[in-house]
PDB file of C-alpha atoms in Angstrom:
ATOM      1  CA  ARG A   1      37.728-161.324 255.423  1.00 75.00           C
ATOM      2  CA  SER A   2      39.174-164.612 256.422  1.00 84.00           C
ATOM      3  CA  CYS A   3      38.594-168.183 254.974  1.00 90.00           C
ATOM      4  CA  LEU A   4      38.698-170.036 258.347  1.00 92.00           C
ATOM      5  CA  PHE A   5      35.343-170.408 258.761  1.00 92.00           C
ATOM      6  CA  VAL A   6      34.964-171.673 255.135  1.00 93.00           C
ATOM      7  CA  VAL A   7      37.554-174.306 255.695  1.00 94.00           C
ATOM      8  CA  LEU A   8      36.107-175.502 258.961  1.00 93.00           C
ATOM      9  CA  HIS A   9      32.653-175.599 257.090  1.00 92.00           C
ATOM     10  CA  VAL A  10      34.033-177.882 254.582  1.00 93.00           C
ATOM     11  CA  ALA A  11      36.189-179.975 256.718  1.00 95.00           C
ATOM     12  CA  LEU A  12      32.939-180.763 259.241  1.00 94.00           C
ATOM     13  CA  GLN A  13      30.748-181.600 256.491  1.00 95.00           C
ATOM     14  CA  ALA A  14      33.998-184.122 254.804  1.00 96.00           C
ATOM     15  CA  ALA A  15      34.135-185.691 258.542  1.00 95.00           C
ATOM     16  CA  VAL A  16      30.244-186.162 258.514  1.00 96.00           C
ATOM     17  CA  PHE A  17      29.963-187.462 255.355  1.00 97.00           C
ATOM     18  CA  GLY A  18      33.305-189.515 255.592  1.00 96.00           C
ATOM     19  CA  GLU A  19      31.673-191.314 258.535  1.00 96.00           C
ATOM     20  CA  TYR A  20      28.496-191.784 256.612  1.00 97.00           C
ATOM     21  CA  THR A  21      29.783-193.399 253.653  1.00 96.00           C
ATOM     22  CA  TRP A  22      32.783-195.515 255.606  1.00 95.00           C
ATOM     23  CA  GLU A  23      30.350-196.902 257.987  1.00 95.00           C
ATOM     24  CA  VAL A  24      26.625-196.034 258.033  1.00 96.00           C
ATOM     25  CA  PHE A  25      26.505-196.277 254.190  1.00 97.00           C
ATOM     26  CA  VAL A  26      27.602-199.605 254.038  1.00 95.00           C
ATOM     27  CA  TYR A  27      25.946-201.047 257.096  1.00 95.00           C
ATOM     28  CA  CYS A  28      22.606-200.004 255.643  1.00 95.00           C
ATOM     29  CA  TRP A  29      23.139-201.694 252.377  1.00 95.00           C
ATOM     30  CA  GLU A  30      23.722-204.908 254.344  1.00 94.00           C
ATOM     31  CA  LEU A  31      20.507-204.682 256.214  1.00 93.00           C
ATOM     32  CA  GLN A  32      18.816-203.808 253.001  1.00 93.00           C
ATOM     33  CA  PHE A  33      17.760-200.185 253.258  1.00 95.00           C
ATOM     34  CA  GLN A  34      16.182-198.935 250.491  1.00 95.00           C
ATOM     35  CA  LEU A  35      18.685-197.071 248.254  1.00 95.00           C
ATOM     36  CA  PRO A  36      17.162-194.109 247.662  1.00 95.00           C
ATOM     37  CA  LEU A  37      16.612-193.560 251.293  1.00 95.00           C
ATOM     38  CA  LEU A  38      20.533-193.989 251.589  1.00 96.00           C
ATOM     39  CA  LEU A  39      21.252-191.623 248.662  1.00 97.00           C
ATOM     40  CA  LEU A  40      19.134-188.627 249.692  1.00 97.00           C
ATOM     41  CA  PRO A  41      21.772-187.169 252.088  1.00 97.00           C
ATOM     42  CA  TYR A  42      24.445-186.921 249.118  1.00 98.00           C
ATOM     43  CA  LEU A  43      21.398-185.401 246.808  1.00 98.00           C
ATOM     44  CA  LEU A  44      20.767-182.700 249.899  1.00 97.00           C
ATOM     45  CA  LEU A  45      24.486-182.281 250.026  1.00 97.00           C
ATOM     46  CA  ALA A  46      24.574-181.334 246.271  1.00 97.00           C
ATOM     47  CA  ALA A  47      22.072-178.759 246.396  1.00 97.00           C
ATOM     48  CA  ASN A  48      23.657-177.381 249.465  1.00 97.00           C
ATOM     49  CA  LEU A  49      27.337-176.885 247.810  1.00 96.00           C
ATOM     50  CA  GLY A  50      25.427-175.162 244.975  1.00 96.00           C
ATOM     51  CA  CYS A  51      24.064-172.917 247.002  1.00 96.00           C
ATOM     52  CA  PHE A  52      27.031-172.538 249.102  1.00 96.00           C
ATOM     53  CA  LEU A  53      28.992-171.420 245.779  1.00 95.00           C
ATOM     54  CA  LEU A  54      26.551-169.210 244.575  1.00 95.00           C
ATOM     55  CA  CYS A  55      25.777-167.366 248.118  1.00 95.00           C
ATOM     56  CA  SER A  56      29.679-166.916 248.408  1.00 94.00           C
ATOM     57  CA  ARG A  57      30.612-166.092 245.339  1.00 93.00           C
ATOM     58  CA  ALA A  58      27.558-163.367 244.429  1.00 93.00           C
ATOM     59  CA  ASN A  59      27.673-159.677 244.540  1.00 94.00           C
ATOM     60  CA  PRO A  60      25.210-159.256 247.883  1.00 95.00           C
ATOM     61  CA  GLY A  61      24.010-155.420 246.413  1.00 94.00           C
ATOM     62  CA  THR A  62      27.281-153.484 246.824  1.00 94.00           C
ATOM     63  CA  VAL A  63      26.417-149.870 247.059  1.00 95.00           C
ATOM     64  CA  THR A  64      28.966-147.294 244.545  1.00 93.00           C
ATOM     65  CA  LYS A  65      29.217-144.091 243.616  1.00 92.00           C
ATOM     66  CA  SER A  66      27.679-145.141 240.197  1.00 92.00           C
ATOM     67  CA  ASN A  67      24.570-146.900 241.605  1.00 92.00           C
ATOM     68  CA  ALA A  68      23.981-145.132 244.690  1.00 93.00           C
ATOM     69  CA  ALA A  69      21.393-142.669 243.602  1.00 92.00           C
ATOM     70  CA  CYS A  70      19.175-145.565 241.740  1.00 93.00           C
ATOM     71  CA  LEU A  71      19.226-147.760 244.788  1.00 93.00           C
ATOM     72  CA  ALA A  72      18.146-144.877 246.608  1.00 93.00           C
ATOM     73  CA  LYS A  73      15.142-144.855 245.040  1.00 92.00           C
ATOM     74  CA  VAL A  74      14.237-148.731 245.553  1.00 94.00           C
ATOM     75  CA  TYR A  75      13.050-148.279 249.285  1.00 94.00           C
ATOM     76  CA  ALA A  76      11.476-145.824 250.815  1.00 93.00           C
ATOM     77  CA  TYR A  77      13.312-144.125 254.010  1.00 93.00           C
ATOM     78  CA  ASP A  78      11.109-144.582 257.058  1.00 88.00           C
ATOM     79  CA  GLY A  79      12.544-141.668 258.863  1.00 87.00           C
ATOM     80  CA  VAL A  80      13.234-143.474 262.172  1.00 87.00           C
ATOM     81  CA  MET A  81      15.907-146.420 261.195  1.00 89.00           C
ATOM     82  CA  PHE A  82      16.947-144.942 257.715  1.00 91.00           C
ATOM     83  CA  GLN A  83      17.327-141.604 257.284  1.00 90.00           C
ATOM     84  CA  ARG A  84      17.770-139.570 254.166  1.00 91.00           C
ATOM     85  CA  GLY A  85      20.651-138.013 253.189  1.00 90.00           C
ATOM     86  CA  LEU A  86      23.053-139.979 255.573  1.00 92.00           C
ATOM     87  CA  VAL A  87      26.772-140.588 253.702  1.00 94.00           C
ATOM     88  CA  CYS A  88      28.732-143.143 254.389  1.00 93.00           C
ATOM     89  CA  PRO A  89      32.213-141.960 256.422  1.00 93.00           C
ATOM     90  CA  THR A  90      33.976-144.777 254.585  1.00 92.00           C
ATOM     91  CA  CYS A  91      32.384-145.097 251.361  1.00 92.00           C
ATOM     92  CA  ALA A  92      31.823-141.369 250.597  1.00 92.00           C
ATOM     93  CA  VAL A  93      28.245-142.434 249.103  1.00 93.00           C
ATOM     94  CA  GLN A  94      24.739-141.542 250.022  1.00 92.00           C
ATOM     95  CA  LYS A  95      22.708-144.127 251.905  1.00 94.00           C
ATOM     96  CA  PRO A  96      20.372-145.748 250.318  1.00 95.00           C
ATOM     97  CA  ALA A  97      17.429-147.079 252.627  1.00 95.00           C
ATOM     98  CA  ARG A  98      17.921-150.684 254.193  1.00 95.00           C
ATOM     99  CA  SER A  99      21.538-150.528 253.352  1.00 95.00           C
ATOM    100  CA  LYS A 100      24.632-150.960 255.710  1.00 95.00           C
ATOM    101  CA  HIS A 101      28.599-150.334 255.726  1.00 96.00           C
ATOM    102  CA  CYS A 102      30.194-153.607 256.276  1.00 95.00           C
ATOM    103  CA  SER A 103      33.151-153.204 258.279  1.00 92.00           C
ATOM    104  CA  VAL A 104      34.194-156.713 257.390  1.00 93.00           C
ATOM    105  CA  CYS A 105      33.906-156.539 253.276  1.00 92.00           C
ATOM    106  CA  ARG A 106      34.812-152.658 253.703  1.00 93.00           C
ATOM    107  CA  THR A 107      31.913-151.886 251.216  1.00 94.00           C
ATOM    108  CA  CYS A 108      27.897-150.557 251.810  1.00 96.00           C
ATOM    109  CA  VAL A 109      25.621-153.244 251.035  1.00 96.00           C
ATOM    110  CA  HIS A 110      22.169-152.983 249.817  1.00 96.00           C
ATOM    111  CA  ARG A 111      19.393-154.208 251.924  1.00 96.00           C
ATOM    112  CA  PHE A 112      22.374-155.519 254.516  1.00 96.00           C
ATOM    113  CA  ASP A 113      21.230-158.593 256.495  1.00 96.00           C
ATOM    114  CA  HIS A 114      24.618-159.659 258.320  1.00 96.00           C
ATOM    115  CA  HIS A 115      27.931-160.495 257.542  1.00 96.00           C
ATOM    116  CA  CYS A 116      28.294-164.643 257.186  1.00 96.00           C
ATOM    117  CA  VAL A 117      31.370-165.953 258.231  1.00 95.00           C
ATOM    118  CA  TRP A 118      30.612-169.277 257.003  1.00 94.00           C
ATOM    119  CA  VAL A 119      30.180-168.362 253.605  1.00 94.00           C
ATOM    120  CA  ASN A 120      32.890-165.434 253.975  1.00 95.00           C
ATOM    121  CA  ASN A 121      30.373-162.818 252.508  1.00 96.00           C
ATOM    122  CA  CYS A 122      27.864-160.257 253.084  1.00 96.00           C
ATOM    123  CA  ILE A 123      24.228-161.526 252.811  1.00 97.00           C
ATOM    124  CA  GLY A 124      21.962-158.821 251.007  1.00 96.00           C
ATOM    125  CA  ALA A 125      19.803-158.067 248.390  1.00 95.00           C
ATOM    126  CA  ARG A 126      21.487-159.806 245.680  1.00 94.00           C
ATOM    127  CA  ASN A 127      22.048-163.284 247.678  1.00 95.00           C
ATOM    128  CA  ALA A 128      19.411-163.255 250.518  1.00 96.00           C
ATOM    129  CA  GLY A 129      17.310-165.852 248.496  1.00 96.00           C
ATOM    130  CA  VAL A 130      20.184-168.199 247.891  1.00 96.00           C
ATOM    131  CA  PHE A 131      21.306-167.821 251.475  1.00 97.00           C
ATOM    132  CA  LEU A 132      17.752-169.120 252.795  1.00 97.00           C
ATOM    133  CA  LEU A 133      18.130-172.089 250.347  1.00 97.00           C
ATOM    134  CA  TYR A 134      21.606-172.459 251.714  1.00 97.00           C
ATOM    135  CA  LEU A 135      20.228-172.901 255.404  1.00 97.00           C
ATOM    136  CA  LEU A 136      17.342-174.936 254.653  1.00 97.00           C
ATOM    137  CA  SER A 137      19.197-177.412 252.366  1.00 97.00           C
ATOM    138  CA  LEU A 138      21.891-177.567 255.328  1.00 97.00           C
ATOM    139  CA  THR A 139      19.026-178.266 257.995  1.00 97.00           C
ATOM    140  CA  ALA A 140      17.498-180.467 255.485  1.00 97.00           C
ATOM    141  CA  THR A 141      21.128-182.527 255.083  1.00 97.00           C
ATOM    142  CA  ALA A 142      21.744-182.724 258.609  1.00 97.00           C
ATOM    143  CA  GLY A 143      18.416-183.830 259.444  1.00 97.00           C
ATOM    144  CA  ALA A 144      18.694-186.537 256.528  1.00 97.00           C
ATOM    145  CA  VAL A 145      22.295-188.137 257.860  1.00 98.00           C
ATOM    146  CA  ALA A 146      20.543-187.909 261.613  1.00 97.00           C
ATOM    147  CA  ALA A 147      17.641-189.957 260.581  1.00 97.00           C
ATOM    148  CA  VAL A 148      19.389-192.598 258.387  1.00 97.00           C
ATOM    149  CA  THR A 149      21.956-193.080 261.216  1.00 97.00           C
ATOM    150  CA  ALA A 150      19.071-193.094 263.951  1.00 96.00           C
ATOM    151  CA  ALA A 151      17.258-195.760 261.682  1.00 96.00           C
ATOM    152  CA  PHE A 152      20.414-198.037 261.360  1.00 95.00           C
ATOM    153  CA  LEU A 153      21.101-198.053 265.211  1.00 94.00           C
ATOM    154  CA  LEU A 154      17.321-198.706 266.304  1.00 91.00           C
ATOM    155  CA  GLN A 155      17.519-201.653 263.363  1.00 93.00           C
ATOM    156  CA  VAL A 156      20.705-202.952 264.923  1.00 90.00           C
ATOM    157  CA  LEU A 157      19.305-202.826 268.710  1.00 87.00           C
ATOM    158  CA  LEU A 158      15.964-204.658 267.071  1.00 86.00           C
ATOM    159  CA  LEU A 159      17.921-207.478 265.546  1.00 87.00           C
ATOM    160  CA  SER A 160      20.221-207.950 268.598  1.00 81.00           C
ATOM    161  CA  ASN A 161      16.782-207.947 270.680  1.00 78.00           C
ATOM    162  CA  SER A 162      18.748-205.880 272.855  1.00 72.00           C
ATOM    163  CA  MET A 163      15.835-203.737 274.096  1.00 70.00           C
ATOM    164  CA  HIS A 164      14.137-206.846 275.728  1.00 69.00           C
ATOM    165  CA  GLY A 165      17.499-207.738 277.352  1.00 70.00           C
ATOM    166  CA  THR A 166      18.152-207.584 281.372  1.00 67.00           C
ATOM    167  CA  TYR A 167      21.220-207.156 283.408  1.00 66.00           C
ATOM    168  CA  LEU A 168      22.059-207.821 286.860  1.00 61.00           C
ATOM    169  CA  ASP A 169      22.599-204.643 289.307  1.00 64.00           C
ATOM    170  CA  ALA A 170      25.182-204.026 292.247  1.00 67.00           C
ATOM    171  CA  GLN A 171      22.672-206.259 294.485  1.00 70.00           C
ATOM    172  CA  GLY A 172      22.644-209.191 291.982  1.00 68.00           C
ATOM    173  CA  GLN A 173      18.850-208.250 290.871  1.00 70.00           C
ATOM    174  CA  GLU A 174      17.966-208.862 287.495  1.00 69.00           C
ATOM    175  CA  ARG A 175      16.508-205.306 285.866  1.00 73.00           C
ATOM    176  CA  PRO A 176      15.154-204.796 282.493  1.00 73.00           C
ATOM    177  CA  VAL A 177      17.839-202.848 280.114  1.00 73.00           C
ATOM    178  CA  GLY A 178      16.918-199.192 279.983  1.00 72.00           C
ATOM    179  CA  ILE A 179      17.915-196.230 277.555  1.00 79.00           C
ATOM    180  CA  PRO A 180      20.940-194.943 279.276  1.00 79.00           C
ATOM    181  CA  LEU A 181      22.255-198.675 278.788  1.00 79.00           C
ATOM    182  CA  LEU A 182      21.643-199.043 275.159  1.00 82.00           C
ATOM    183  CA  VAL A 183      22.943-195.558 274.245  1.00 83.00           C
ATOM    184  CA  GLN A 184      26.227-196.966 276.302  1.00 85.00           C
ATOM    185  CA  HIS A 185      26.136-200.454 274.588  1.00 83.00           C
ATOM    186  CA  LEU A 186      25.593-198.629 271.077  1.00 86.00           C
ATOM    187  CA  PHE A 187      28.528-196.044 271.959  1.00 89.00           C
ATOM    188  CA  LEU A 188      30.913-198.965 272.598  1.00 89.00           C
ATOM    189  CA  THR A 189      30.023-200.826 269.603  1.00 90.00           C
ATOM    190  CA  PHE A 190      29.758-197.793 267.250  1.00 93.00           C
ATOM    191  CA  PRO A 191      31.448-194.908 269.029  1.00 94.00           C
ATOM    192  CA  ARG A 192      32.043-192.809 265.732  1.00 95.00           C
ATOM    193  CA  ILE A 193      28.584-193.292 264.573  1.00 95.00           C
ATOM    194  CA  VAL A 194      26.939-192.798 267.863  1.00 94.00           C
ATOM    195  CA  PHE A 195      29.050-189.392 268.016  1.00 95.00           C
ATOM    196  CA  MET A 196      28.256-188.346 264.341  1.00 95.00           C
ATOM    197  CA  LEU A 197      24.649-188.824 265.490  1.00 96.00           C
ATOM    198  CA  GLY A 198      24.738-186.805 268.199  1.00 95.00           C
ATOM    199  CA  PHE A 199      26.700-183.764 266.372  1.00 96.00           C
ATOM    200  CA  VAL A 200      24.070-183.643 263.360  1.00 97.00           C
ATOM    201  CA  ILE A 201      21.093-184.028 266.010  1.00 97.00           C
ATOM    202  CA  LEU A 202      22.677-180.810 267.913  1.00 97.00           C
ATOM    203  CA  LEU A 203      23.530-179.548 264.505  1.00 96.00           C
ATOM    204  CA  THR A 204      20.036-179.787 263.200  1.00 97.00           C
ATOM    205  CA  LEU A 205      17.783-178.492 266.320  1.00 97.00           C
ATOM    206  CA  VAL A 206      20.272-175.337 265.843  1.00 97.00           C
ATOM    207  CA  LEU A 207      20.092-174.942 262.262  1.00 97.00           C
ATOM    208  CA  GLY A 208      16.441-175.632 262.481  1.00 96.00           C
ATOM    209  CA  GLY A 209      15.879-172.842 264.990  1.00 97.00           C
ATOM    210  CA  TYR A 210      17.966-170.503 262.998  1.00 97.00           C
ATOM    211  CA  CYS A 211      16.022-171.420 259.491  1.00 96.00           C
ATOM    212  CA  SER A 212      12.507-170.400 261.667  1.00 96.00           C
ATOM    213  CA  PHE A 213      14.148-167.139 262.580  1.00 97.00           C
ATOM    214  CA  SER A 214      15.305-166.466 258.713  1.00 96.00           C
ATOM    215  CA  LEU A 215      11.980-167.528 257.243  1.00 96.00           C
ATOM    216  CA  TYR A 216      10.117-165.324 259.975  1.00 96.00           C
ATOM    217  CA  LEU A 217      12.092-162.383 258.600  1.00 96.00           C
ATOM    218  CA  ALA A 218      11.718-163.101 255.183  1.00 96.00           C
ATOM    219  CA  LEU A 219       7.934-163.513 255.501  1.00 96.00           C
ATOM    220  CA  THR A 220       7.792-160.040 257.366  1.00 95.00           C
ATOM    221  CA  ASN A 221      10.192-158.291 254.697  1.00 95.00           C
ATOM    222  CA  GLN A 222      12.968-157.648 257.506  1.00 95.00           C
ATOM    223  CA  THR A 223      16.733-158.227 257.719  1.00 96.00           C
ATOM    224  CA  THR A 224      18.376-159.416 260.550  1.00 96.00           C
ATOM    225  CA  ASN A 225      20.215-155.728 260.861  1.00 94.00           C
ATOM    226  CA  GLU A 226      16.606-154.228 260.940  1.00 94.00           C
ATOM    227  CA  TRP A 227      15.372-156.656 263.644  1.00 93.00           C
ATOM    228  CA  CYS A 228      18.501-155.824 265.912  1.00 92.00           C
ATOM    229  CA  LYS A 229      17.694-152.012 265.255  1.00 89.00           C
ATOM    230  CA  ALA A 230      14.093-152.363 266.168  1.00 88.00           C
ATOM    231  CA  ARG A 231      14.955-154.299 269.500  1.00 84.00           C
ATOM    232  CA  ARG A 232      17.042-151.420 270.394  1.00 80.00           C
ATOM    233  CA  LEU A 233      14.573-148.577 269.312  1.00 74.00           C
ATOM    234  CA  GLY A 234      11.943-150.594 271.304  1.00 64.00           C
ATOM    235  CA  GLY A 235      10.085-150.808 268.234  1.00 49.00           C
ATOM    236  CA  SER A 236       7.777-153.240 266.792  1.00 46.00           C
ATOM    237  CA  PRO A 237       6.590-154.311 262.922  1.00 45.00           C
ATOM    238  CA  HIS A 238       2.843-154.013 264.121  1.00 42.00           C
ATOM    239  CA  LEU A 239       2.946-150.735 265.891  1.00 41.00           C
ATOM    240  CA  PRO A 240       2.348-147.402 264.127  1.00 43.00           C
ATOM    241  CA  SER A 241       4.458-144.221 264.414  1.00 43.00           C
ATOM    242  CA  GLN A 242       3.827-142.321 267.822  1.00 45.00           C
ATOM    243  CA  PRO A 243       2.523-138.942 267.476  1.00 47.00           C
ATOM    244  CA  HIS A 244       4.567-135.792 267.016  1.00 48.00           C
ATOM    245  CA  GLY A 245       6.344-134.941 270.083  1.00 49.00           C
ATOM    246  CA  ARG A 246       6.787-138.311 271.594  1.00 52.00           C
ATOM    247  CA  PRO A 247       9.309-140.863 271.192  1.00 54.00           C
ATOM    248  CA  LEU A 248       9.750-142.745 267.618  1.00 57.00           C
ATOM    249  CA  VAL A 249       8.585-146.262 267.439  1.00 62.00           C
ATOM    250  CA  HIS A 250       9.802-148.338 264.508  1.00 68.00           C
ATOM    251  CA  ARG A 251       7.163-149.411 262.167  1.00 80.00           C
ATOM    252  CA  ASN A 252       7.993-152.017 259.418  1.00 87.00           C
ATOM    253  CA  ILE A 253       7.028-149.848 256.159  1.00 91.00           C
ATOM    254  CA  TYR A 254       8.497-152.641 253.863  1.00 93.00           C
ATOM    255  CA  SER A 255       6.199-155.788 254.654  1.00 92.00           C
ATOM    256  CA  LYS A 256       3.693-156.148 251.757  1.00 92.00           C
ATOM    257  CA  GLY A 257       2.212-159.393 252.565  1.00 93.00           C
ATOM    258  CA  ILE A 258       3.574-162.755 252.829  1.00 93.00           C
ATOM    259  CA  TRP A 259       3.431-163.858 249.434  1.00 94.00           C
ATOM    260  CA  ARG A 260       5.137-160.527 247.695  1.00 94.00           C
ATOM    261  CA  ASN A 261       7.591-160.725 250.759  1.00 95.00           C
ATOM    262  CA  LEU A 262       8.752-163.937 250.183  1.00 94.00           C
ATOM    263  CA  LYS A 263       8.795-163.119 246.206  1.00 94.00           C
ATOM    264  CA  GLU A 264      11.150-160.134 246.941  1.00 94.00           C
ATOM    265  CA  ILE A 265      13.902-162.296 248.525  1.00 94.00           C
ATOM    266  CA  PHE A 266      14.114-164.419 245.432  1.00 94.00           C
ATOM    267  CA  ASN A 267      13.302-161.406 242.727  1.00 92.00           C
ATOM    268  CA  PRO A 268      14.554-158.131 244.404  1.00 91.00           C
ATOM    269  CA  PRO A 269      13.039-155.021 243.316  1.00 87.00           C
ATOM    270  CA  THR A 270      14.435-152.448 241.137  1.00 78.00           C
ATOM    271  CA  VAL A 271      13.770-148.878 240.263  1.00 63.00           C
ATOM    272  CA  SER A 272      11.571-149.726 237.385  1.00 53.00           C
ATOM    273  CA  GLU A 273       9.476-151.995 239.395  1.00 49.00           C
ATOM    274  CA  ARG A 274       9.033-149.858 242.410  1.00 52.00           C
ATOM    275  CA  LYS A 275       7.830-146.774 239.906  1.00 51.00           C
ATOM    276  CA  LYS A 276       4.994-148.975 238.615  1.00 49.00           C
ATOM    277  CA  ARG A 277       3.598-150.054 241.713  1.00 49.00           C
TER     278      ARG A 277
END
């Protein structure tokens, strides 16, 4: 395990919010932007840091010799992706269904999703909900910074009347200013702000795609590990198992409907709850 990506994570956030505070916030305040709008990125940052700390310090659901038998009763074995009676050669414990050994943390994790280098911890049954909130808050934070910064730059263009300006081309003809020239003008005037805006827009798009994928997994009660295994097995969460004698096709037996699937992310089931069902 390494804290390298955690340090990089904090450094990037510090750089973005340093620039946002030093220039964007001050300029927007002078232009009489609404204070709640300017403070929104800070509120989202606080929520994100809280989720980050909870996710990185939480026990993801470590499987030990003392709890392996109980955890094996939480989820049924599907007989395709998870087989009964398999023993982890490293931990020397019987692997519960939906568990996997993490080579980075050197332990088996119940309902293993993946090992996240950005929080330096595994994502499992006990911190999957916090990780989803961490992703959502991080995406919202980047989006809020991008929106306020873009609004500031647009206001600068409107006040300077640059959008209706003209310029002389190489042939000496007068032409209206286009978007590339406006972007170039803004970059020469506010280089750090424009660079930060491009970075947070790219970050918002990347995180937005990953959030959409994570929400899909949560709503269908799958993990990243299971989704990747299903692709290798050629399975689908909507196809039934093949009859005896044919190649097995993975079927997601853990999905219980959208609401119950989402509830399970934030309130992992226990042995007693499964017996009640």
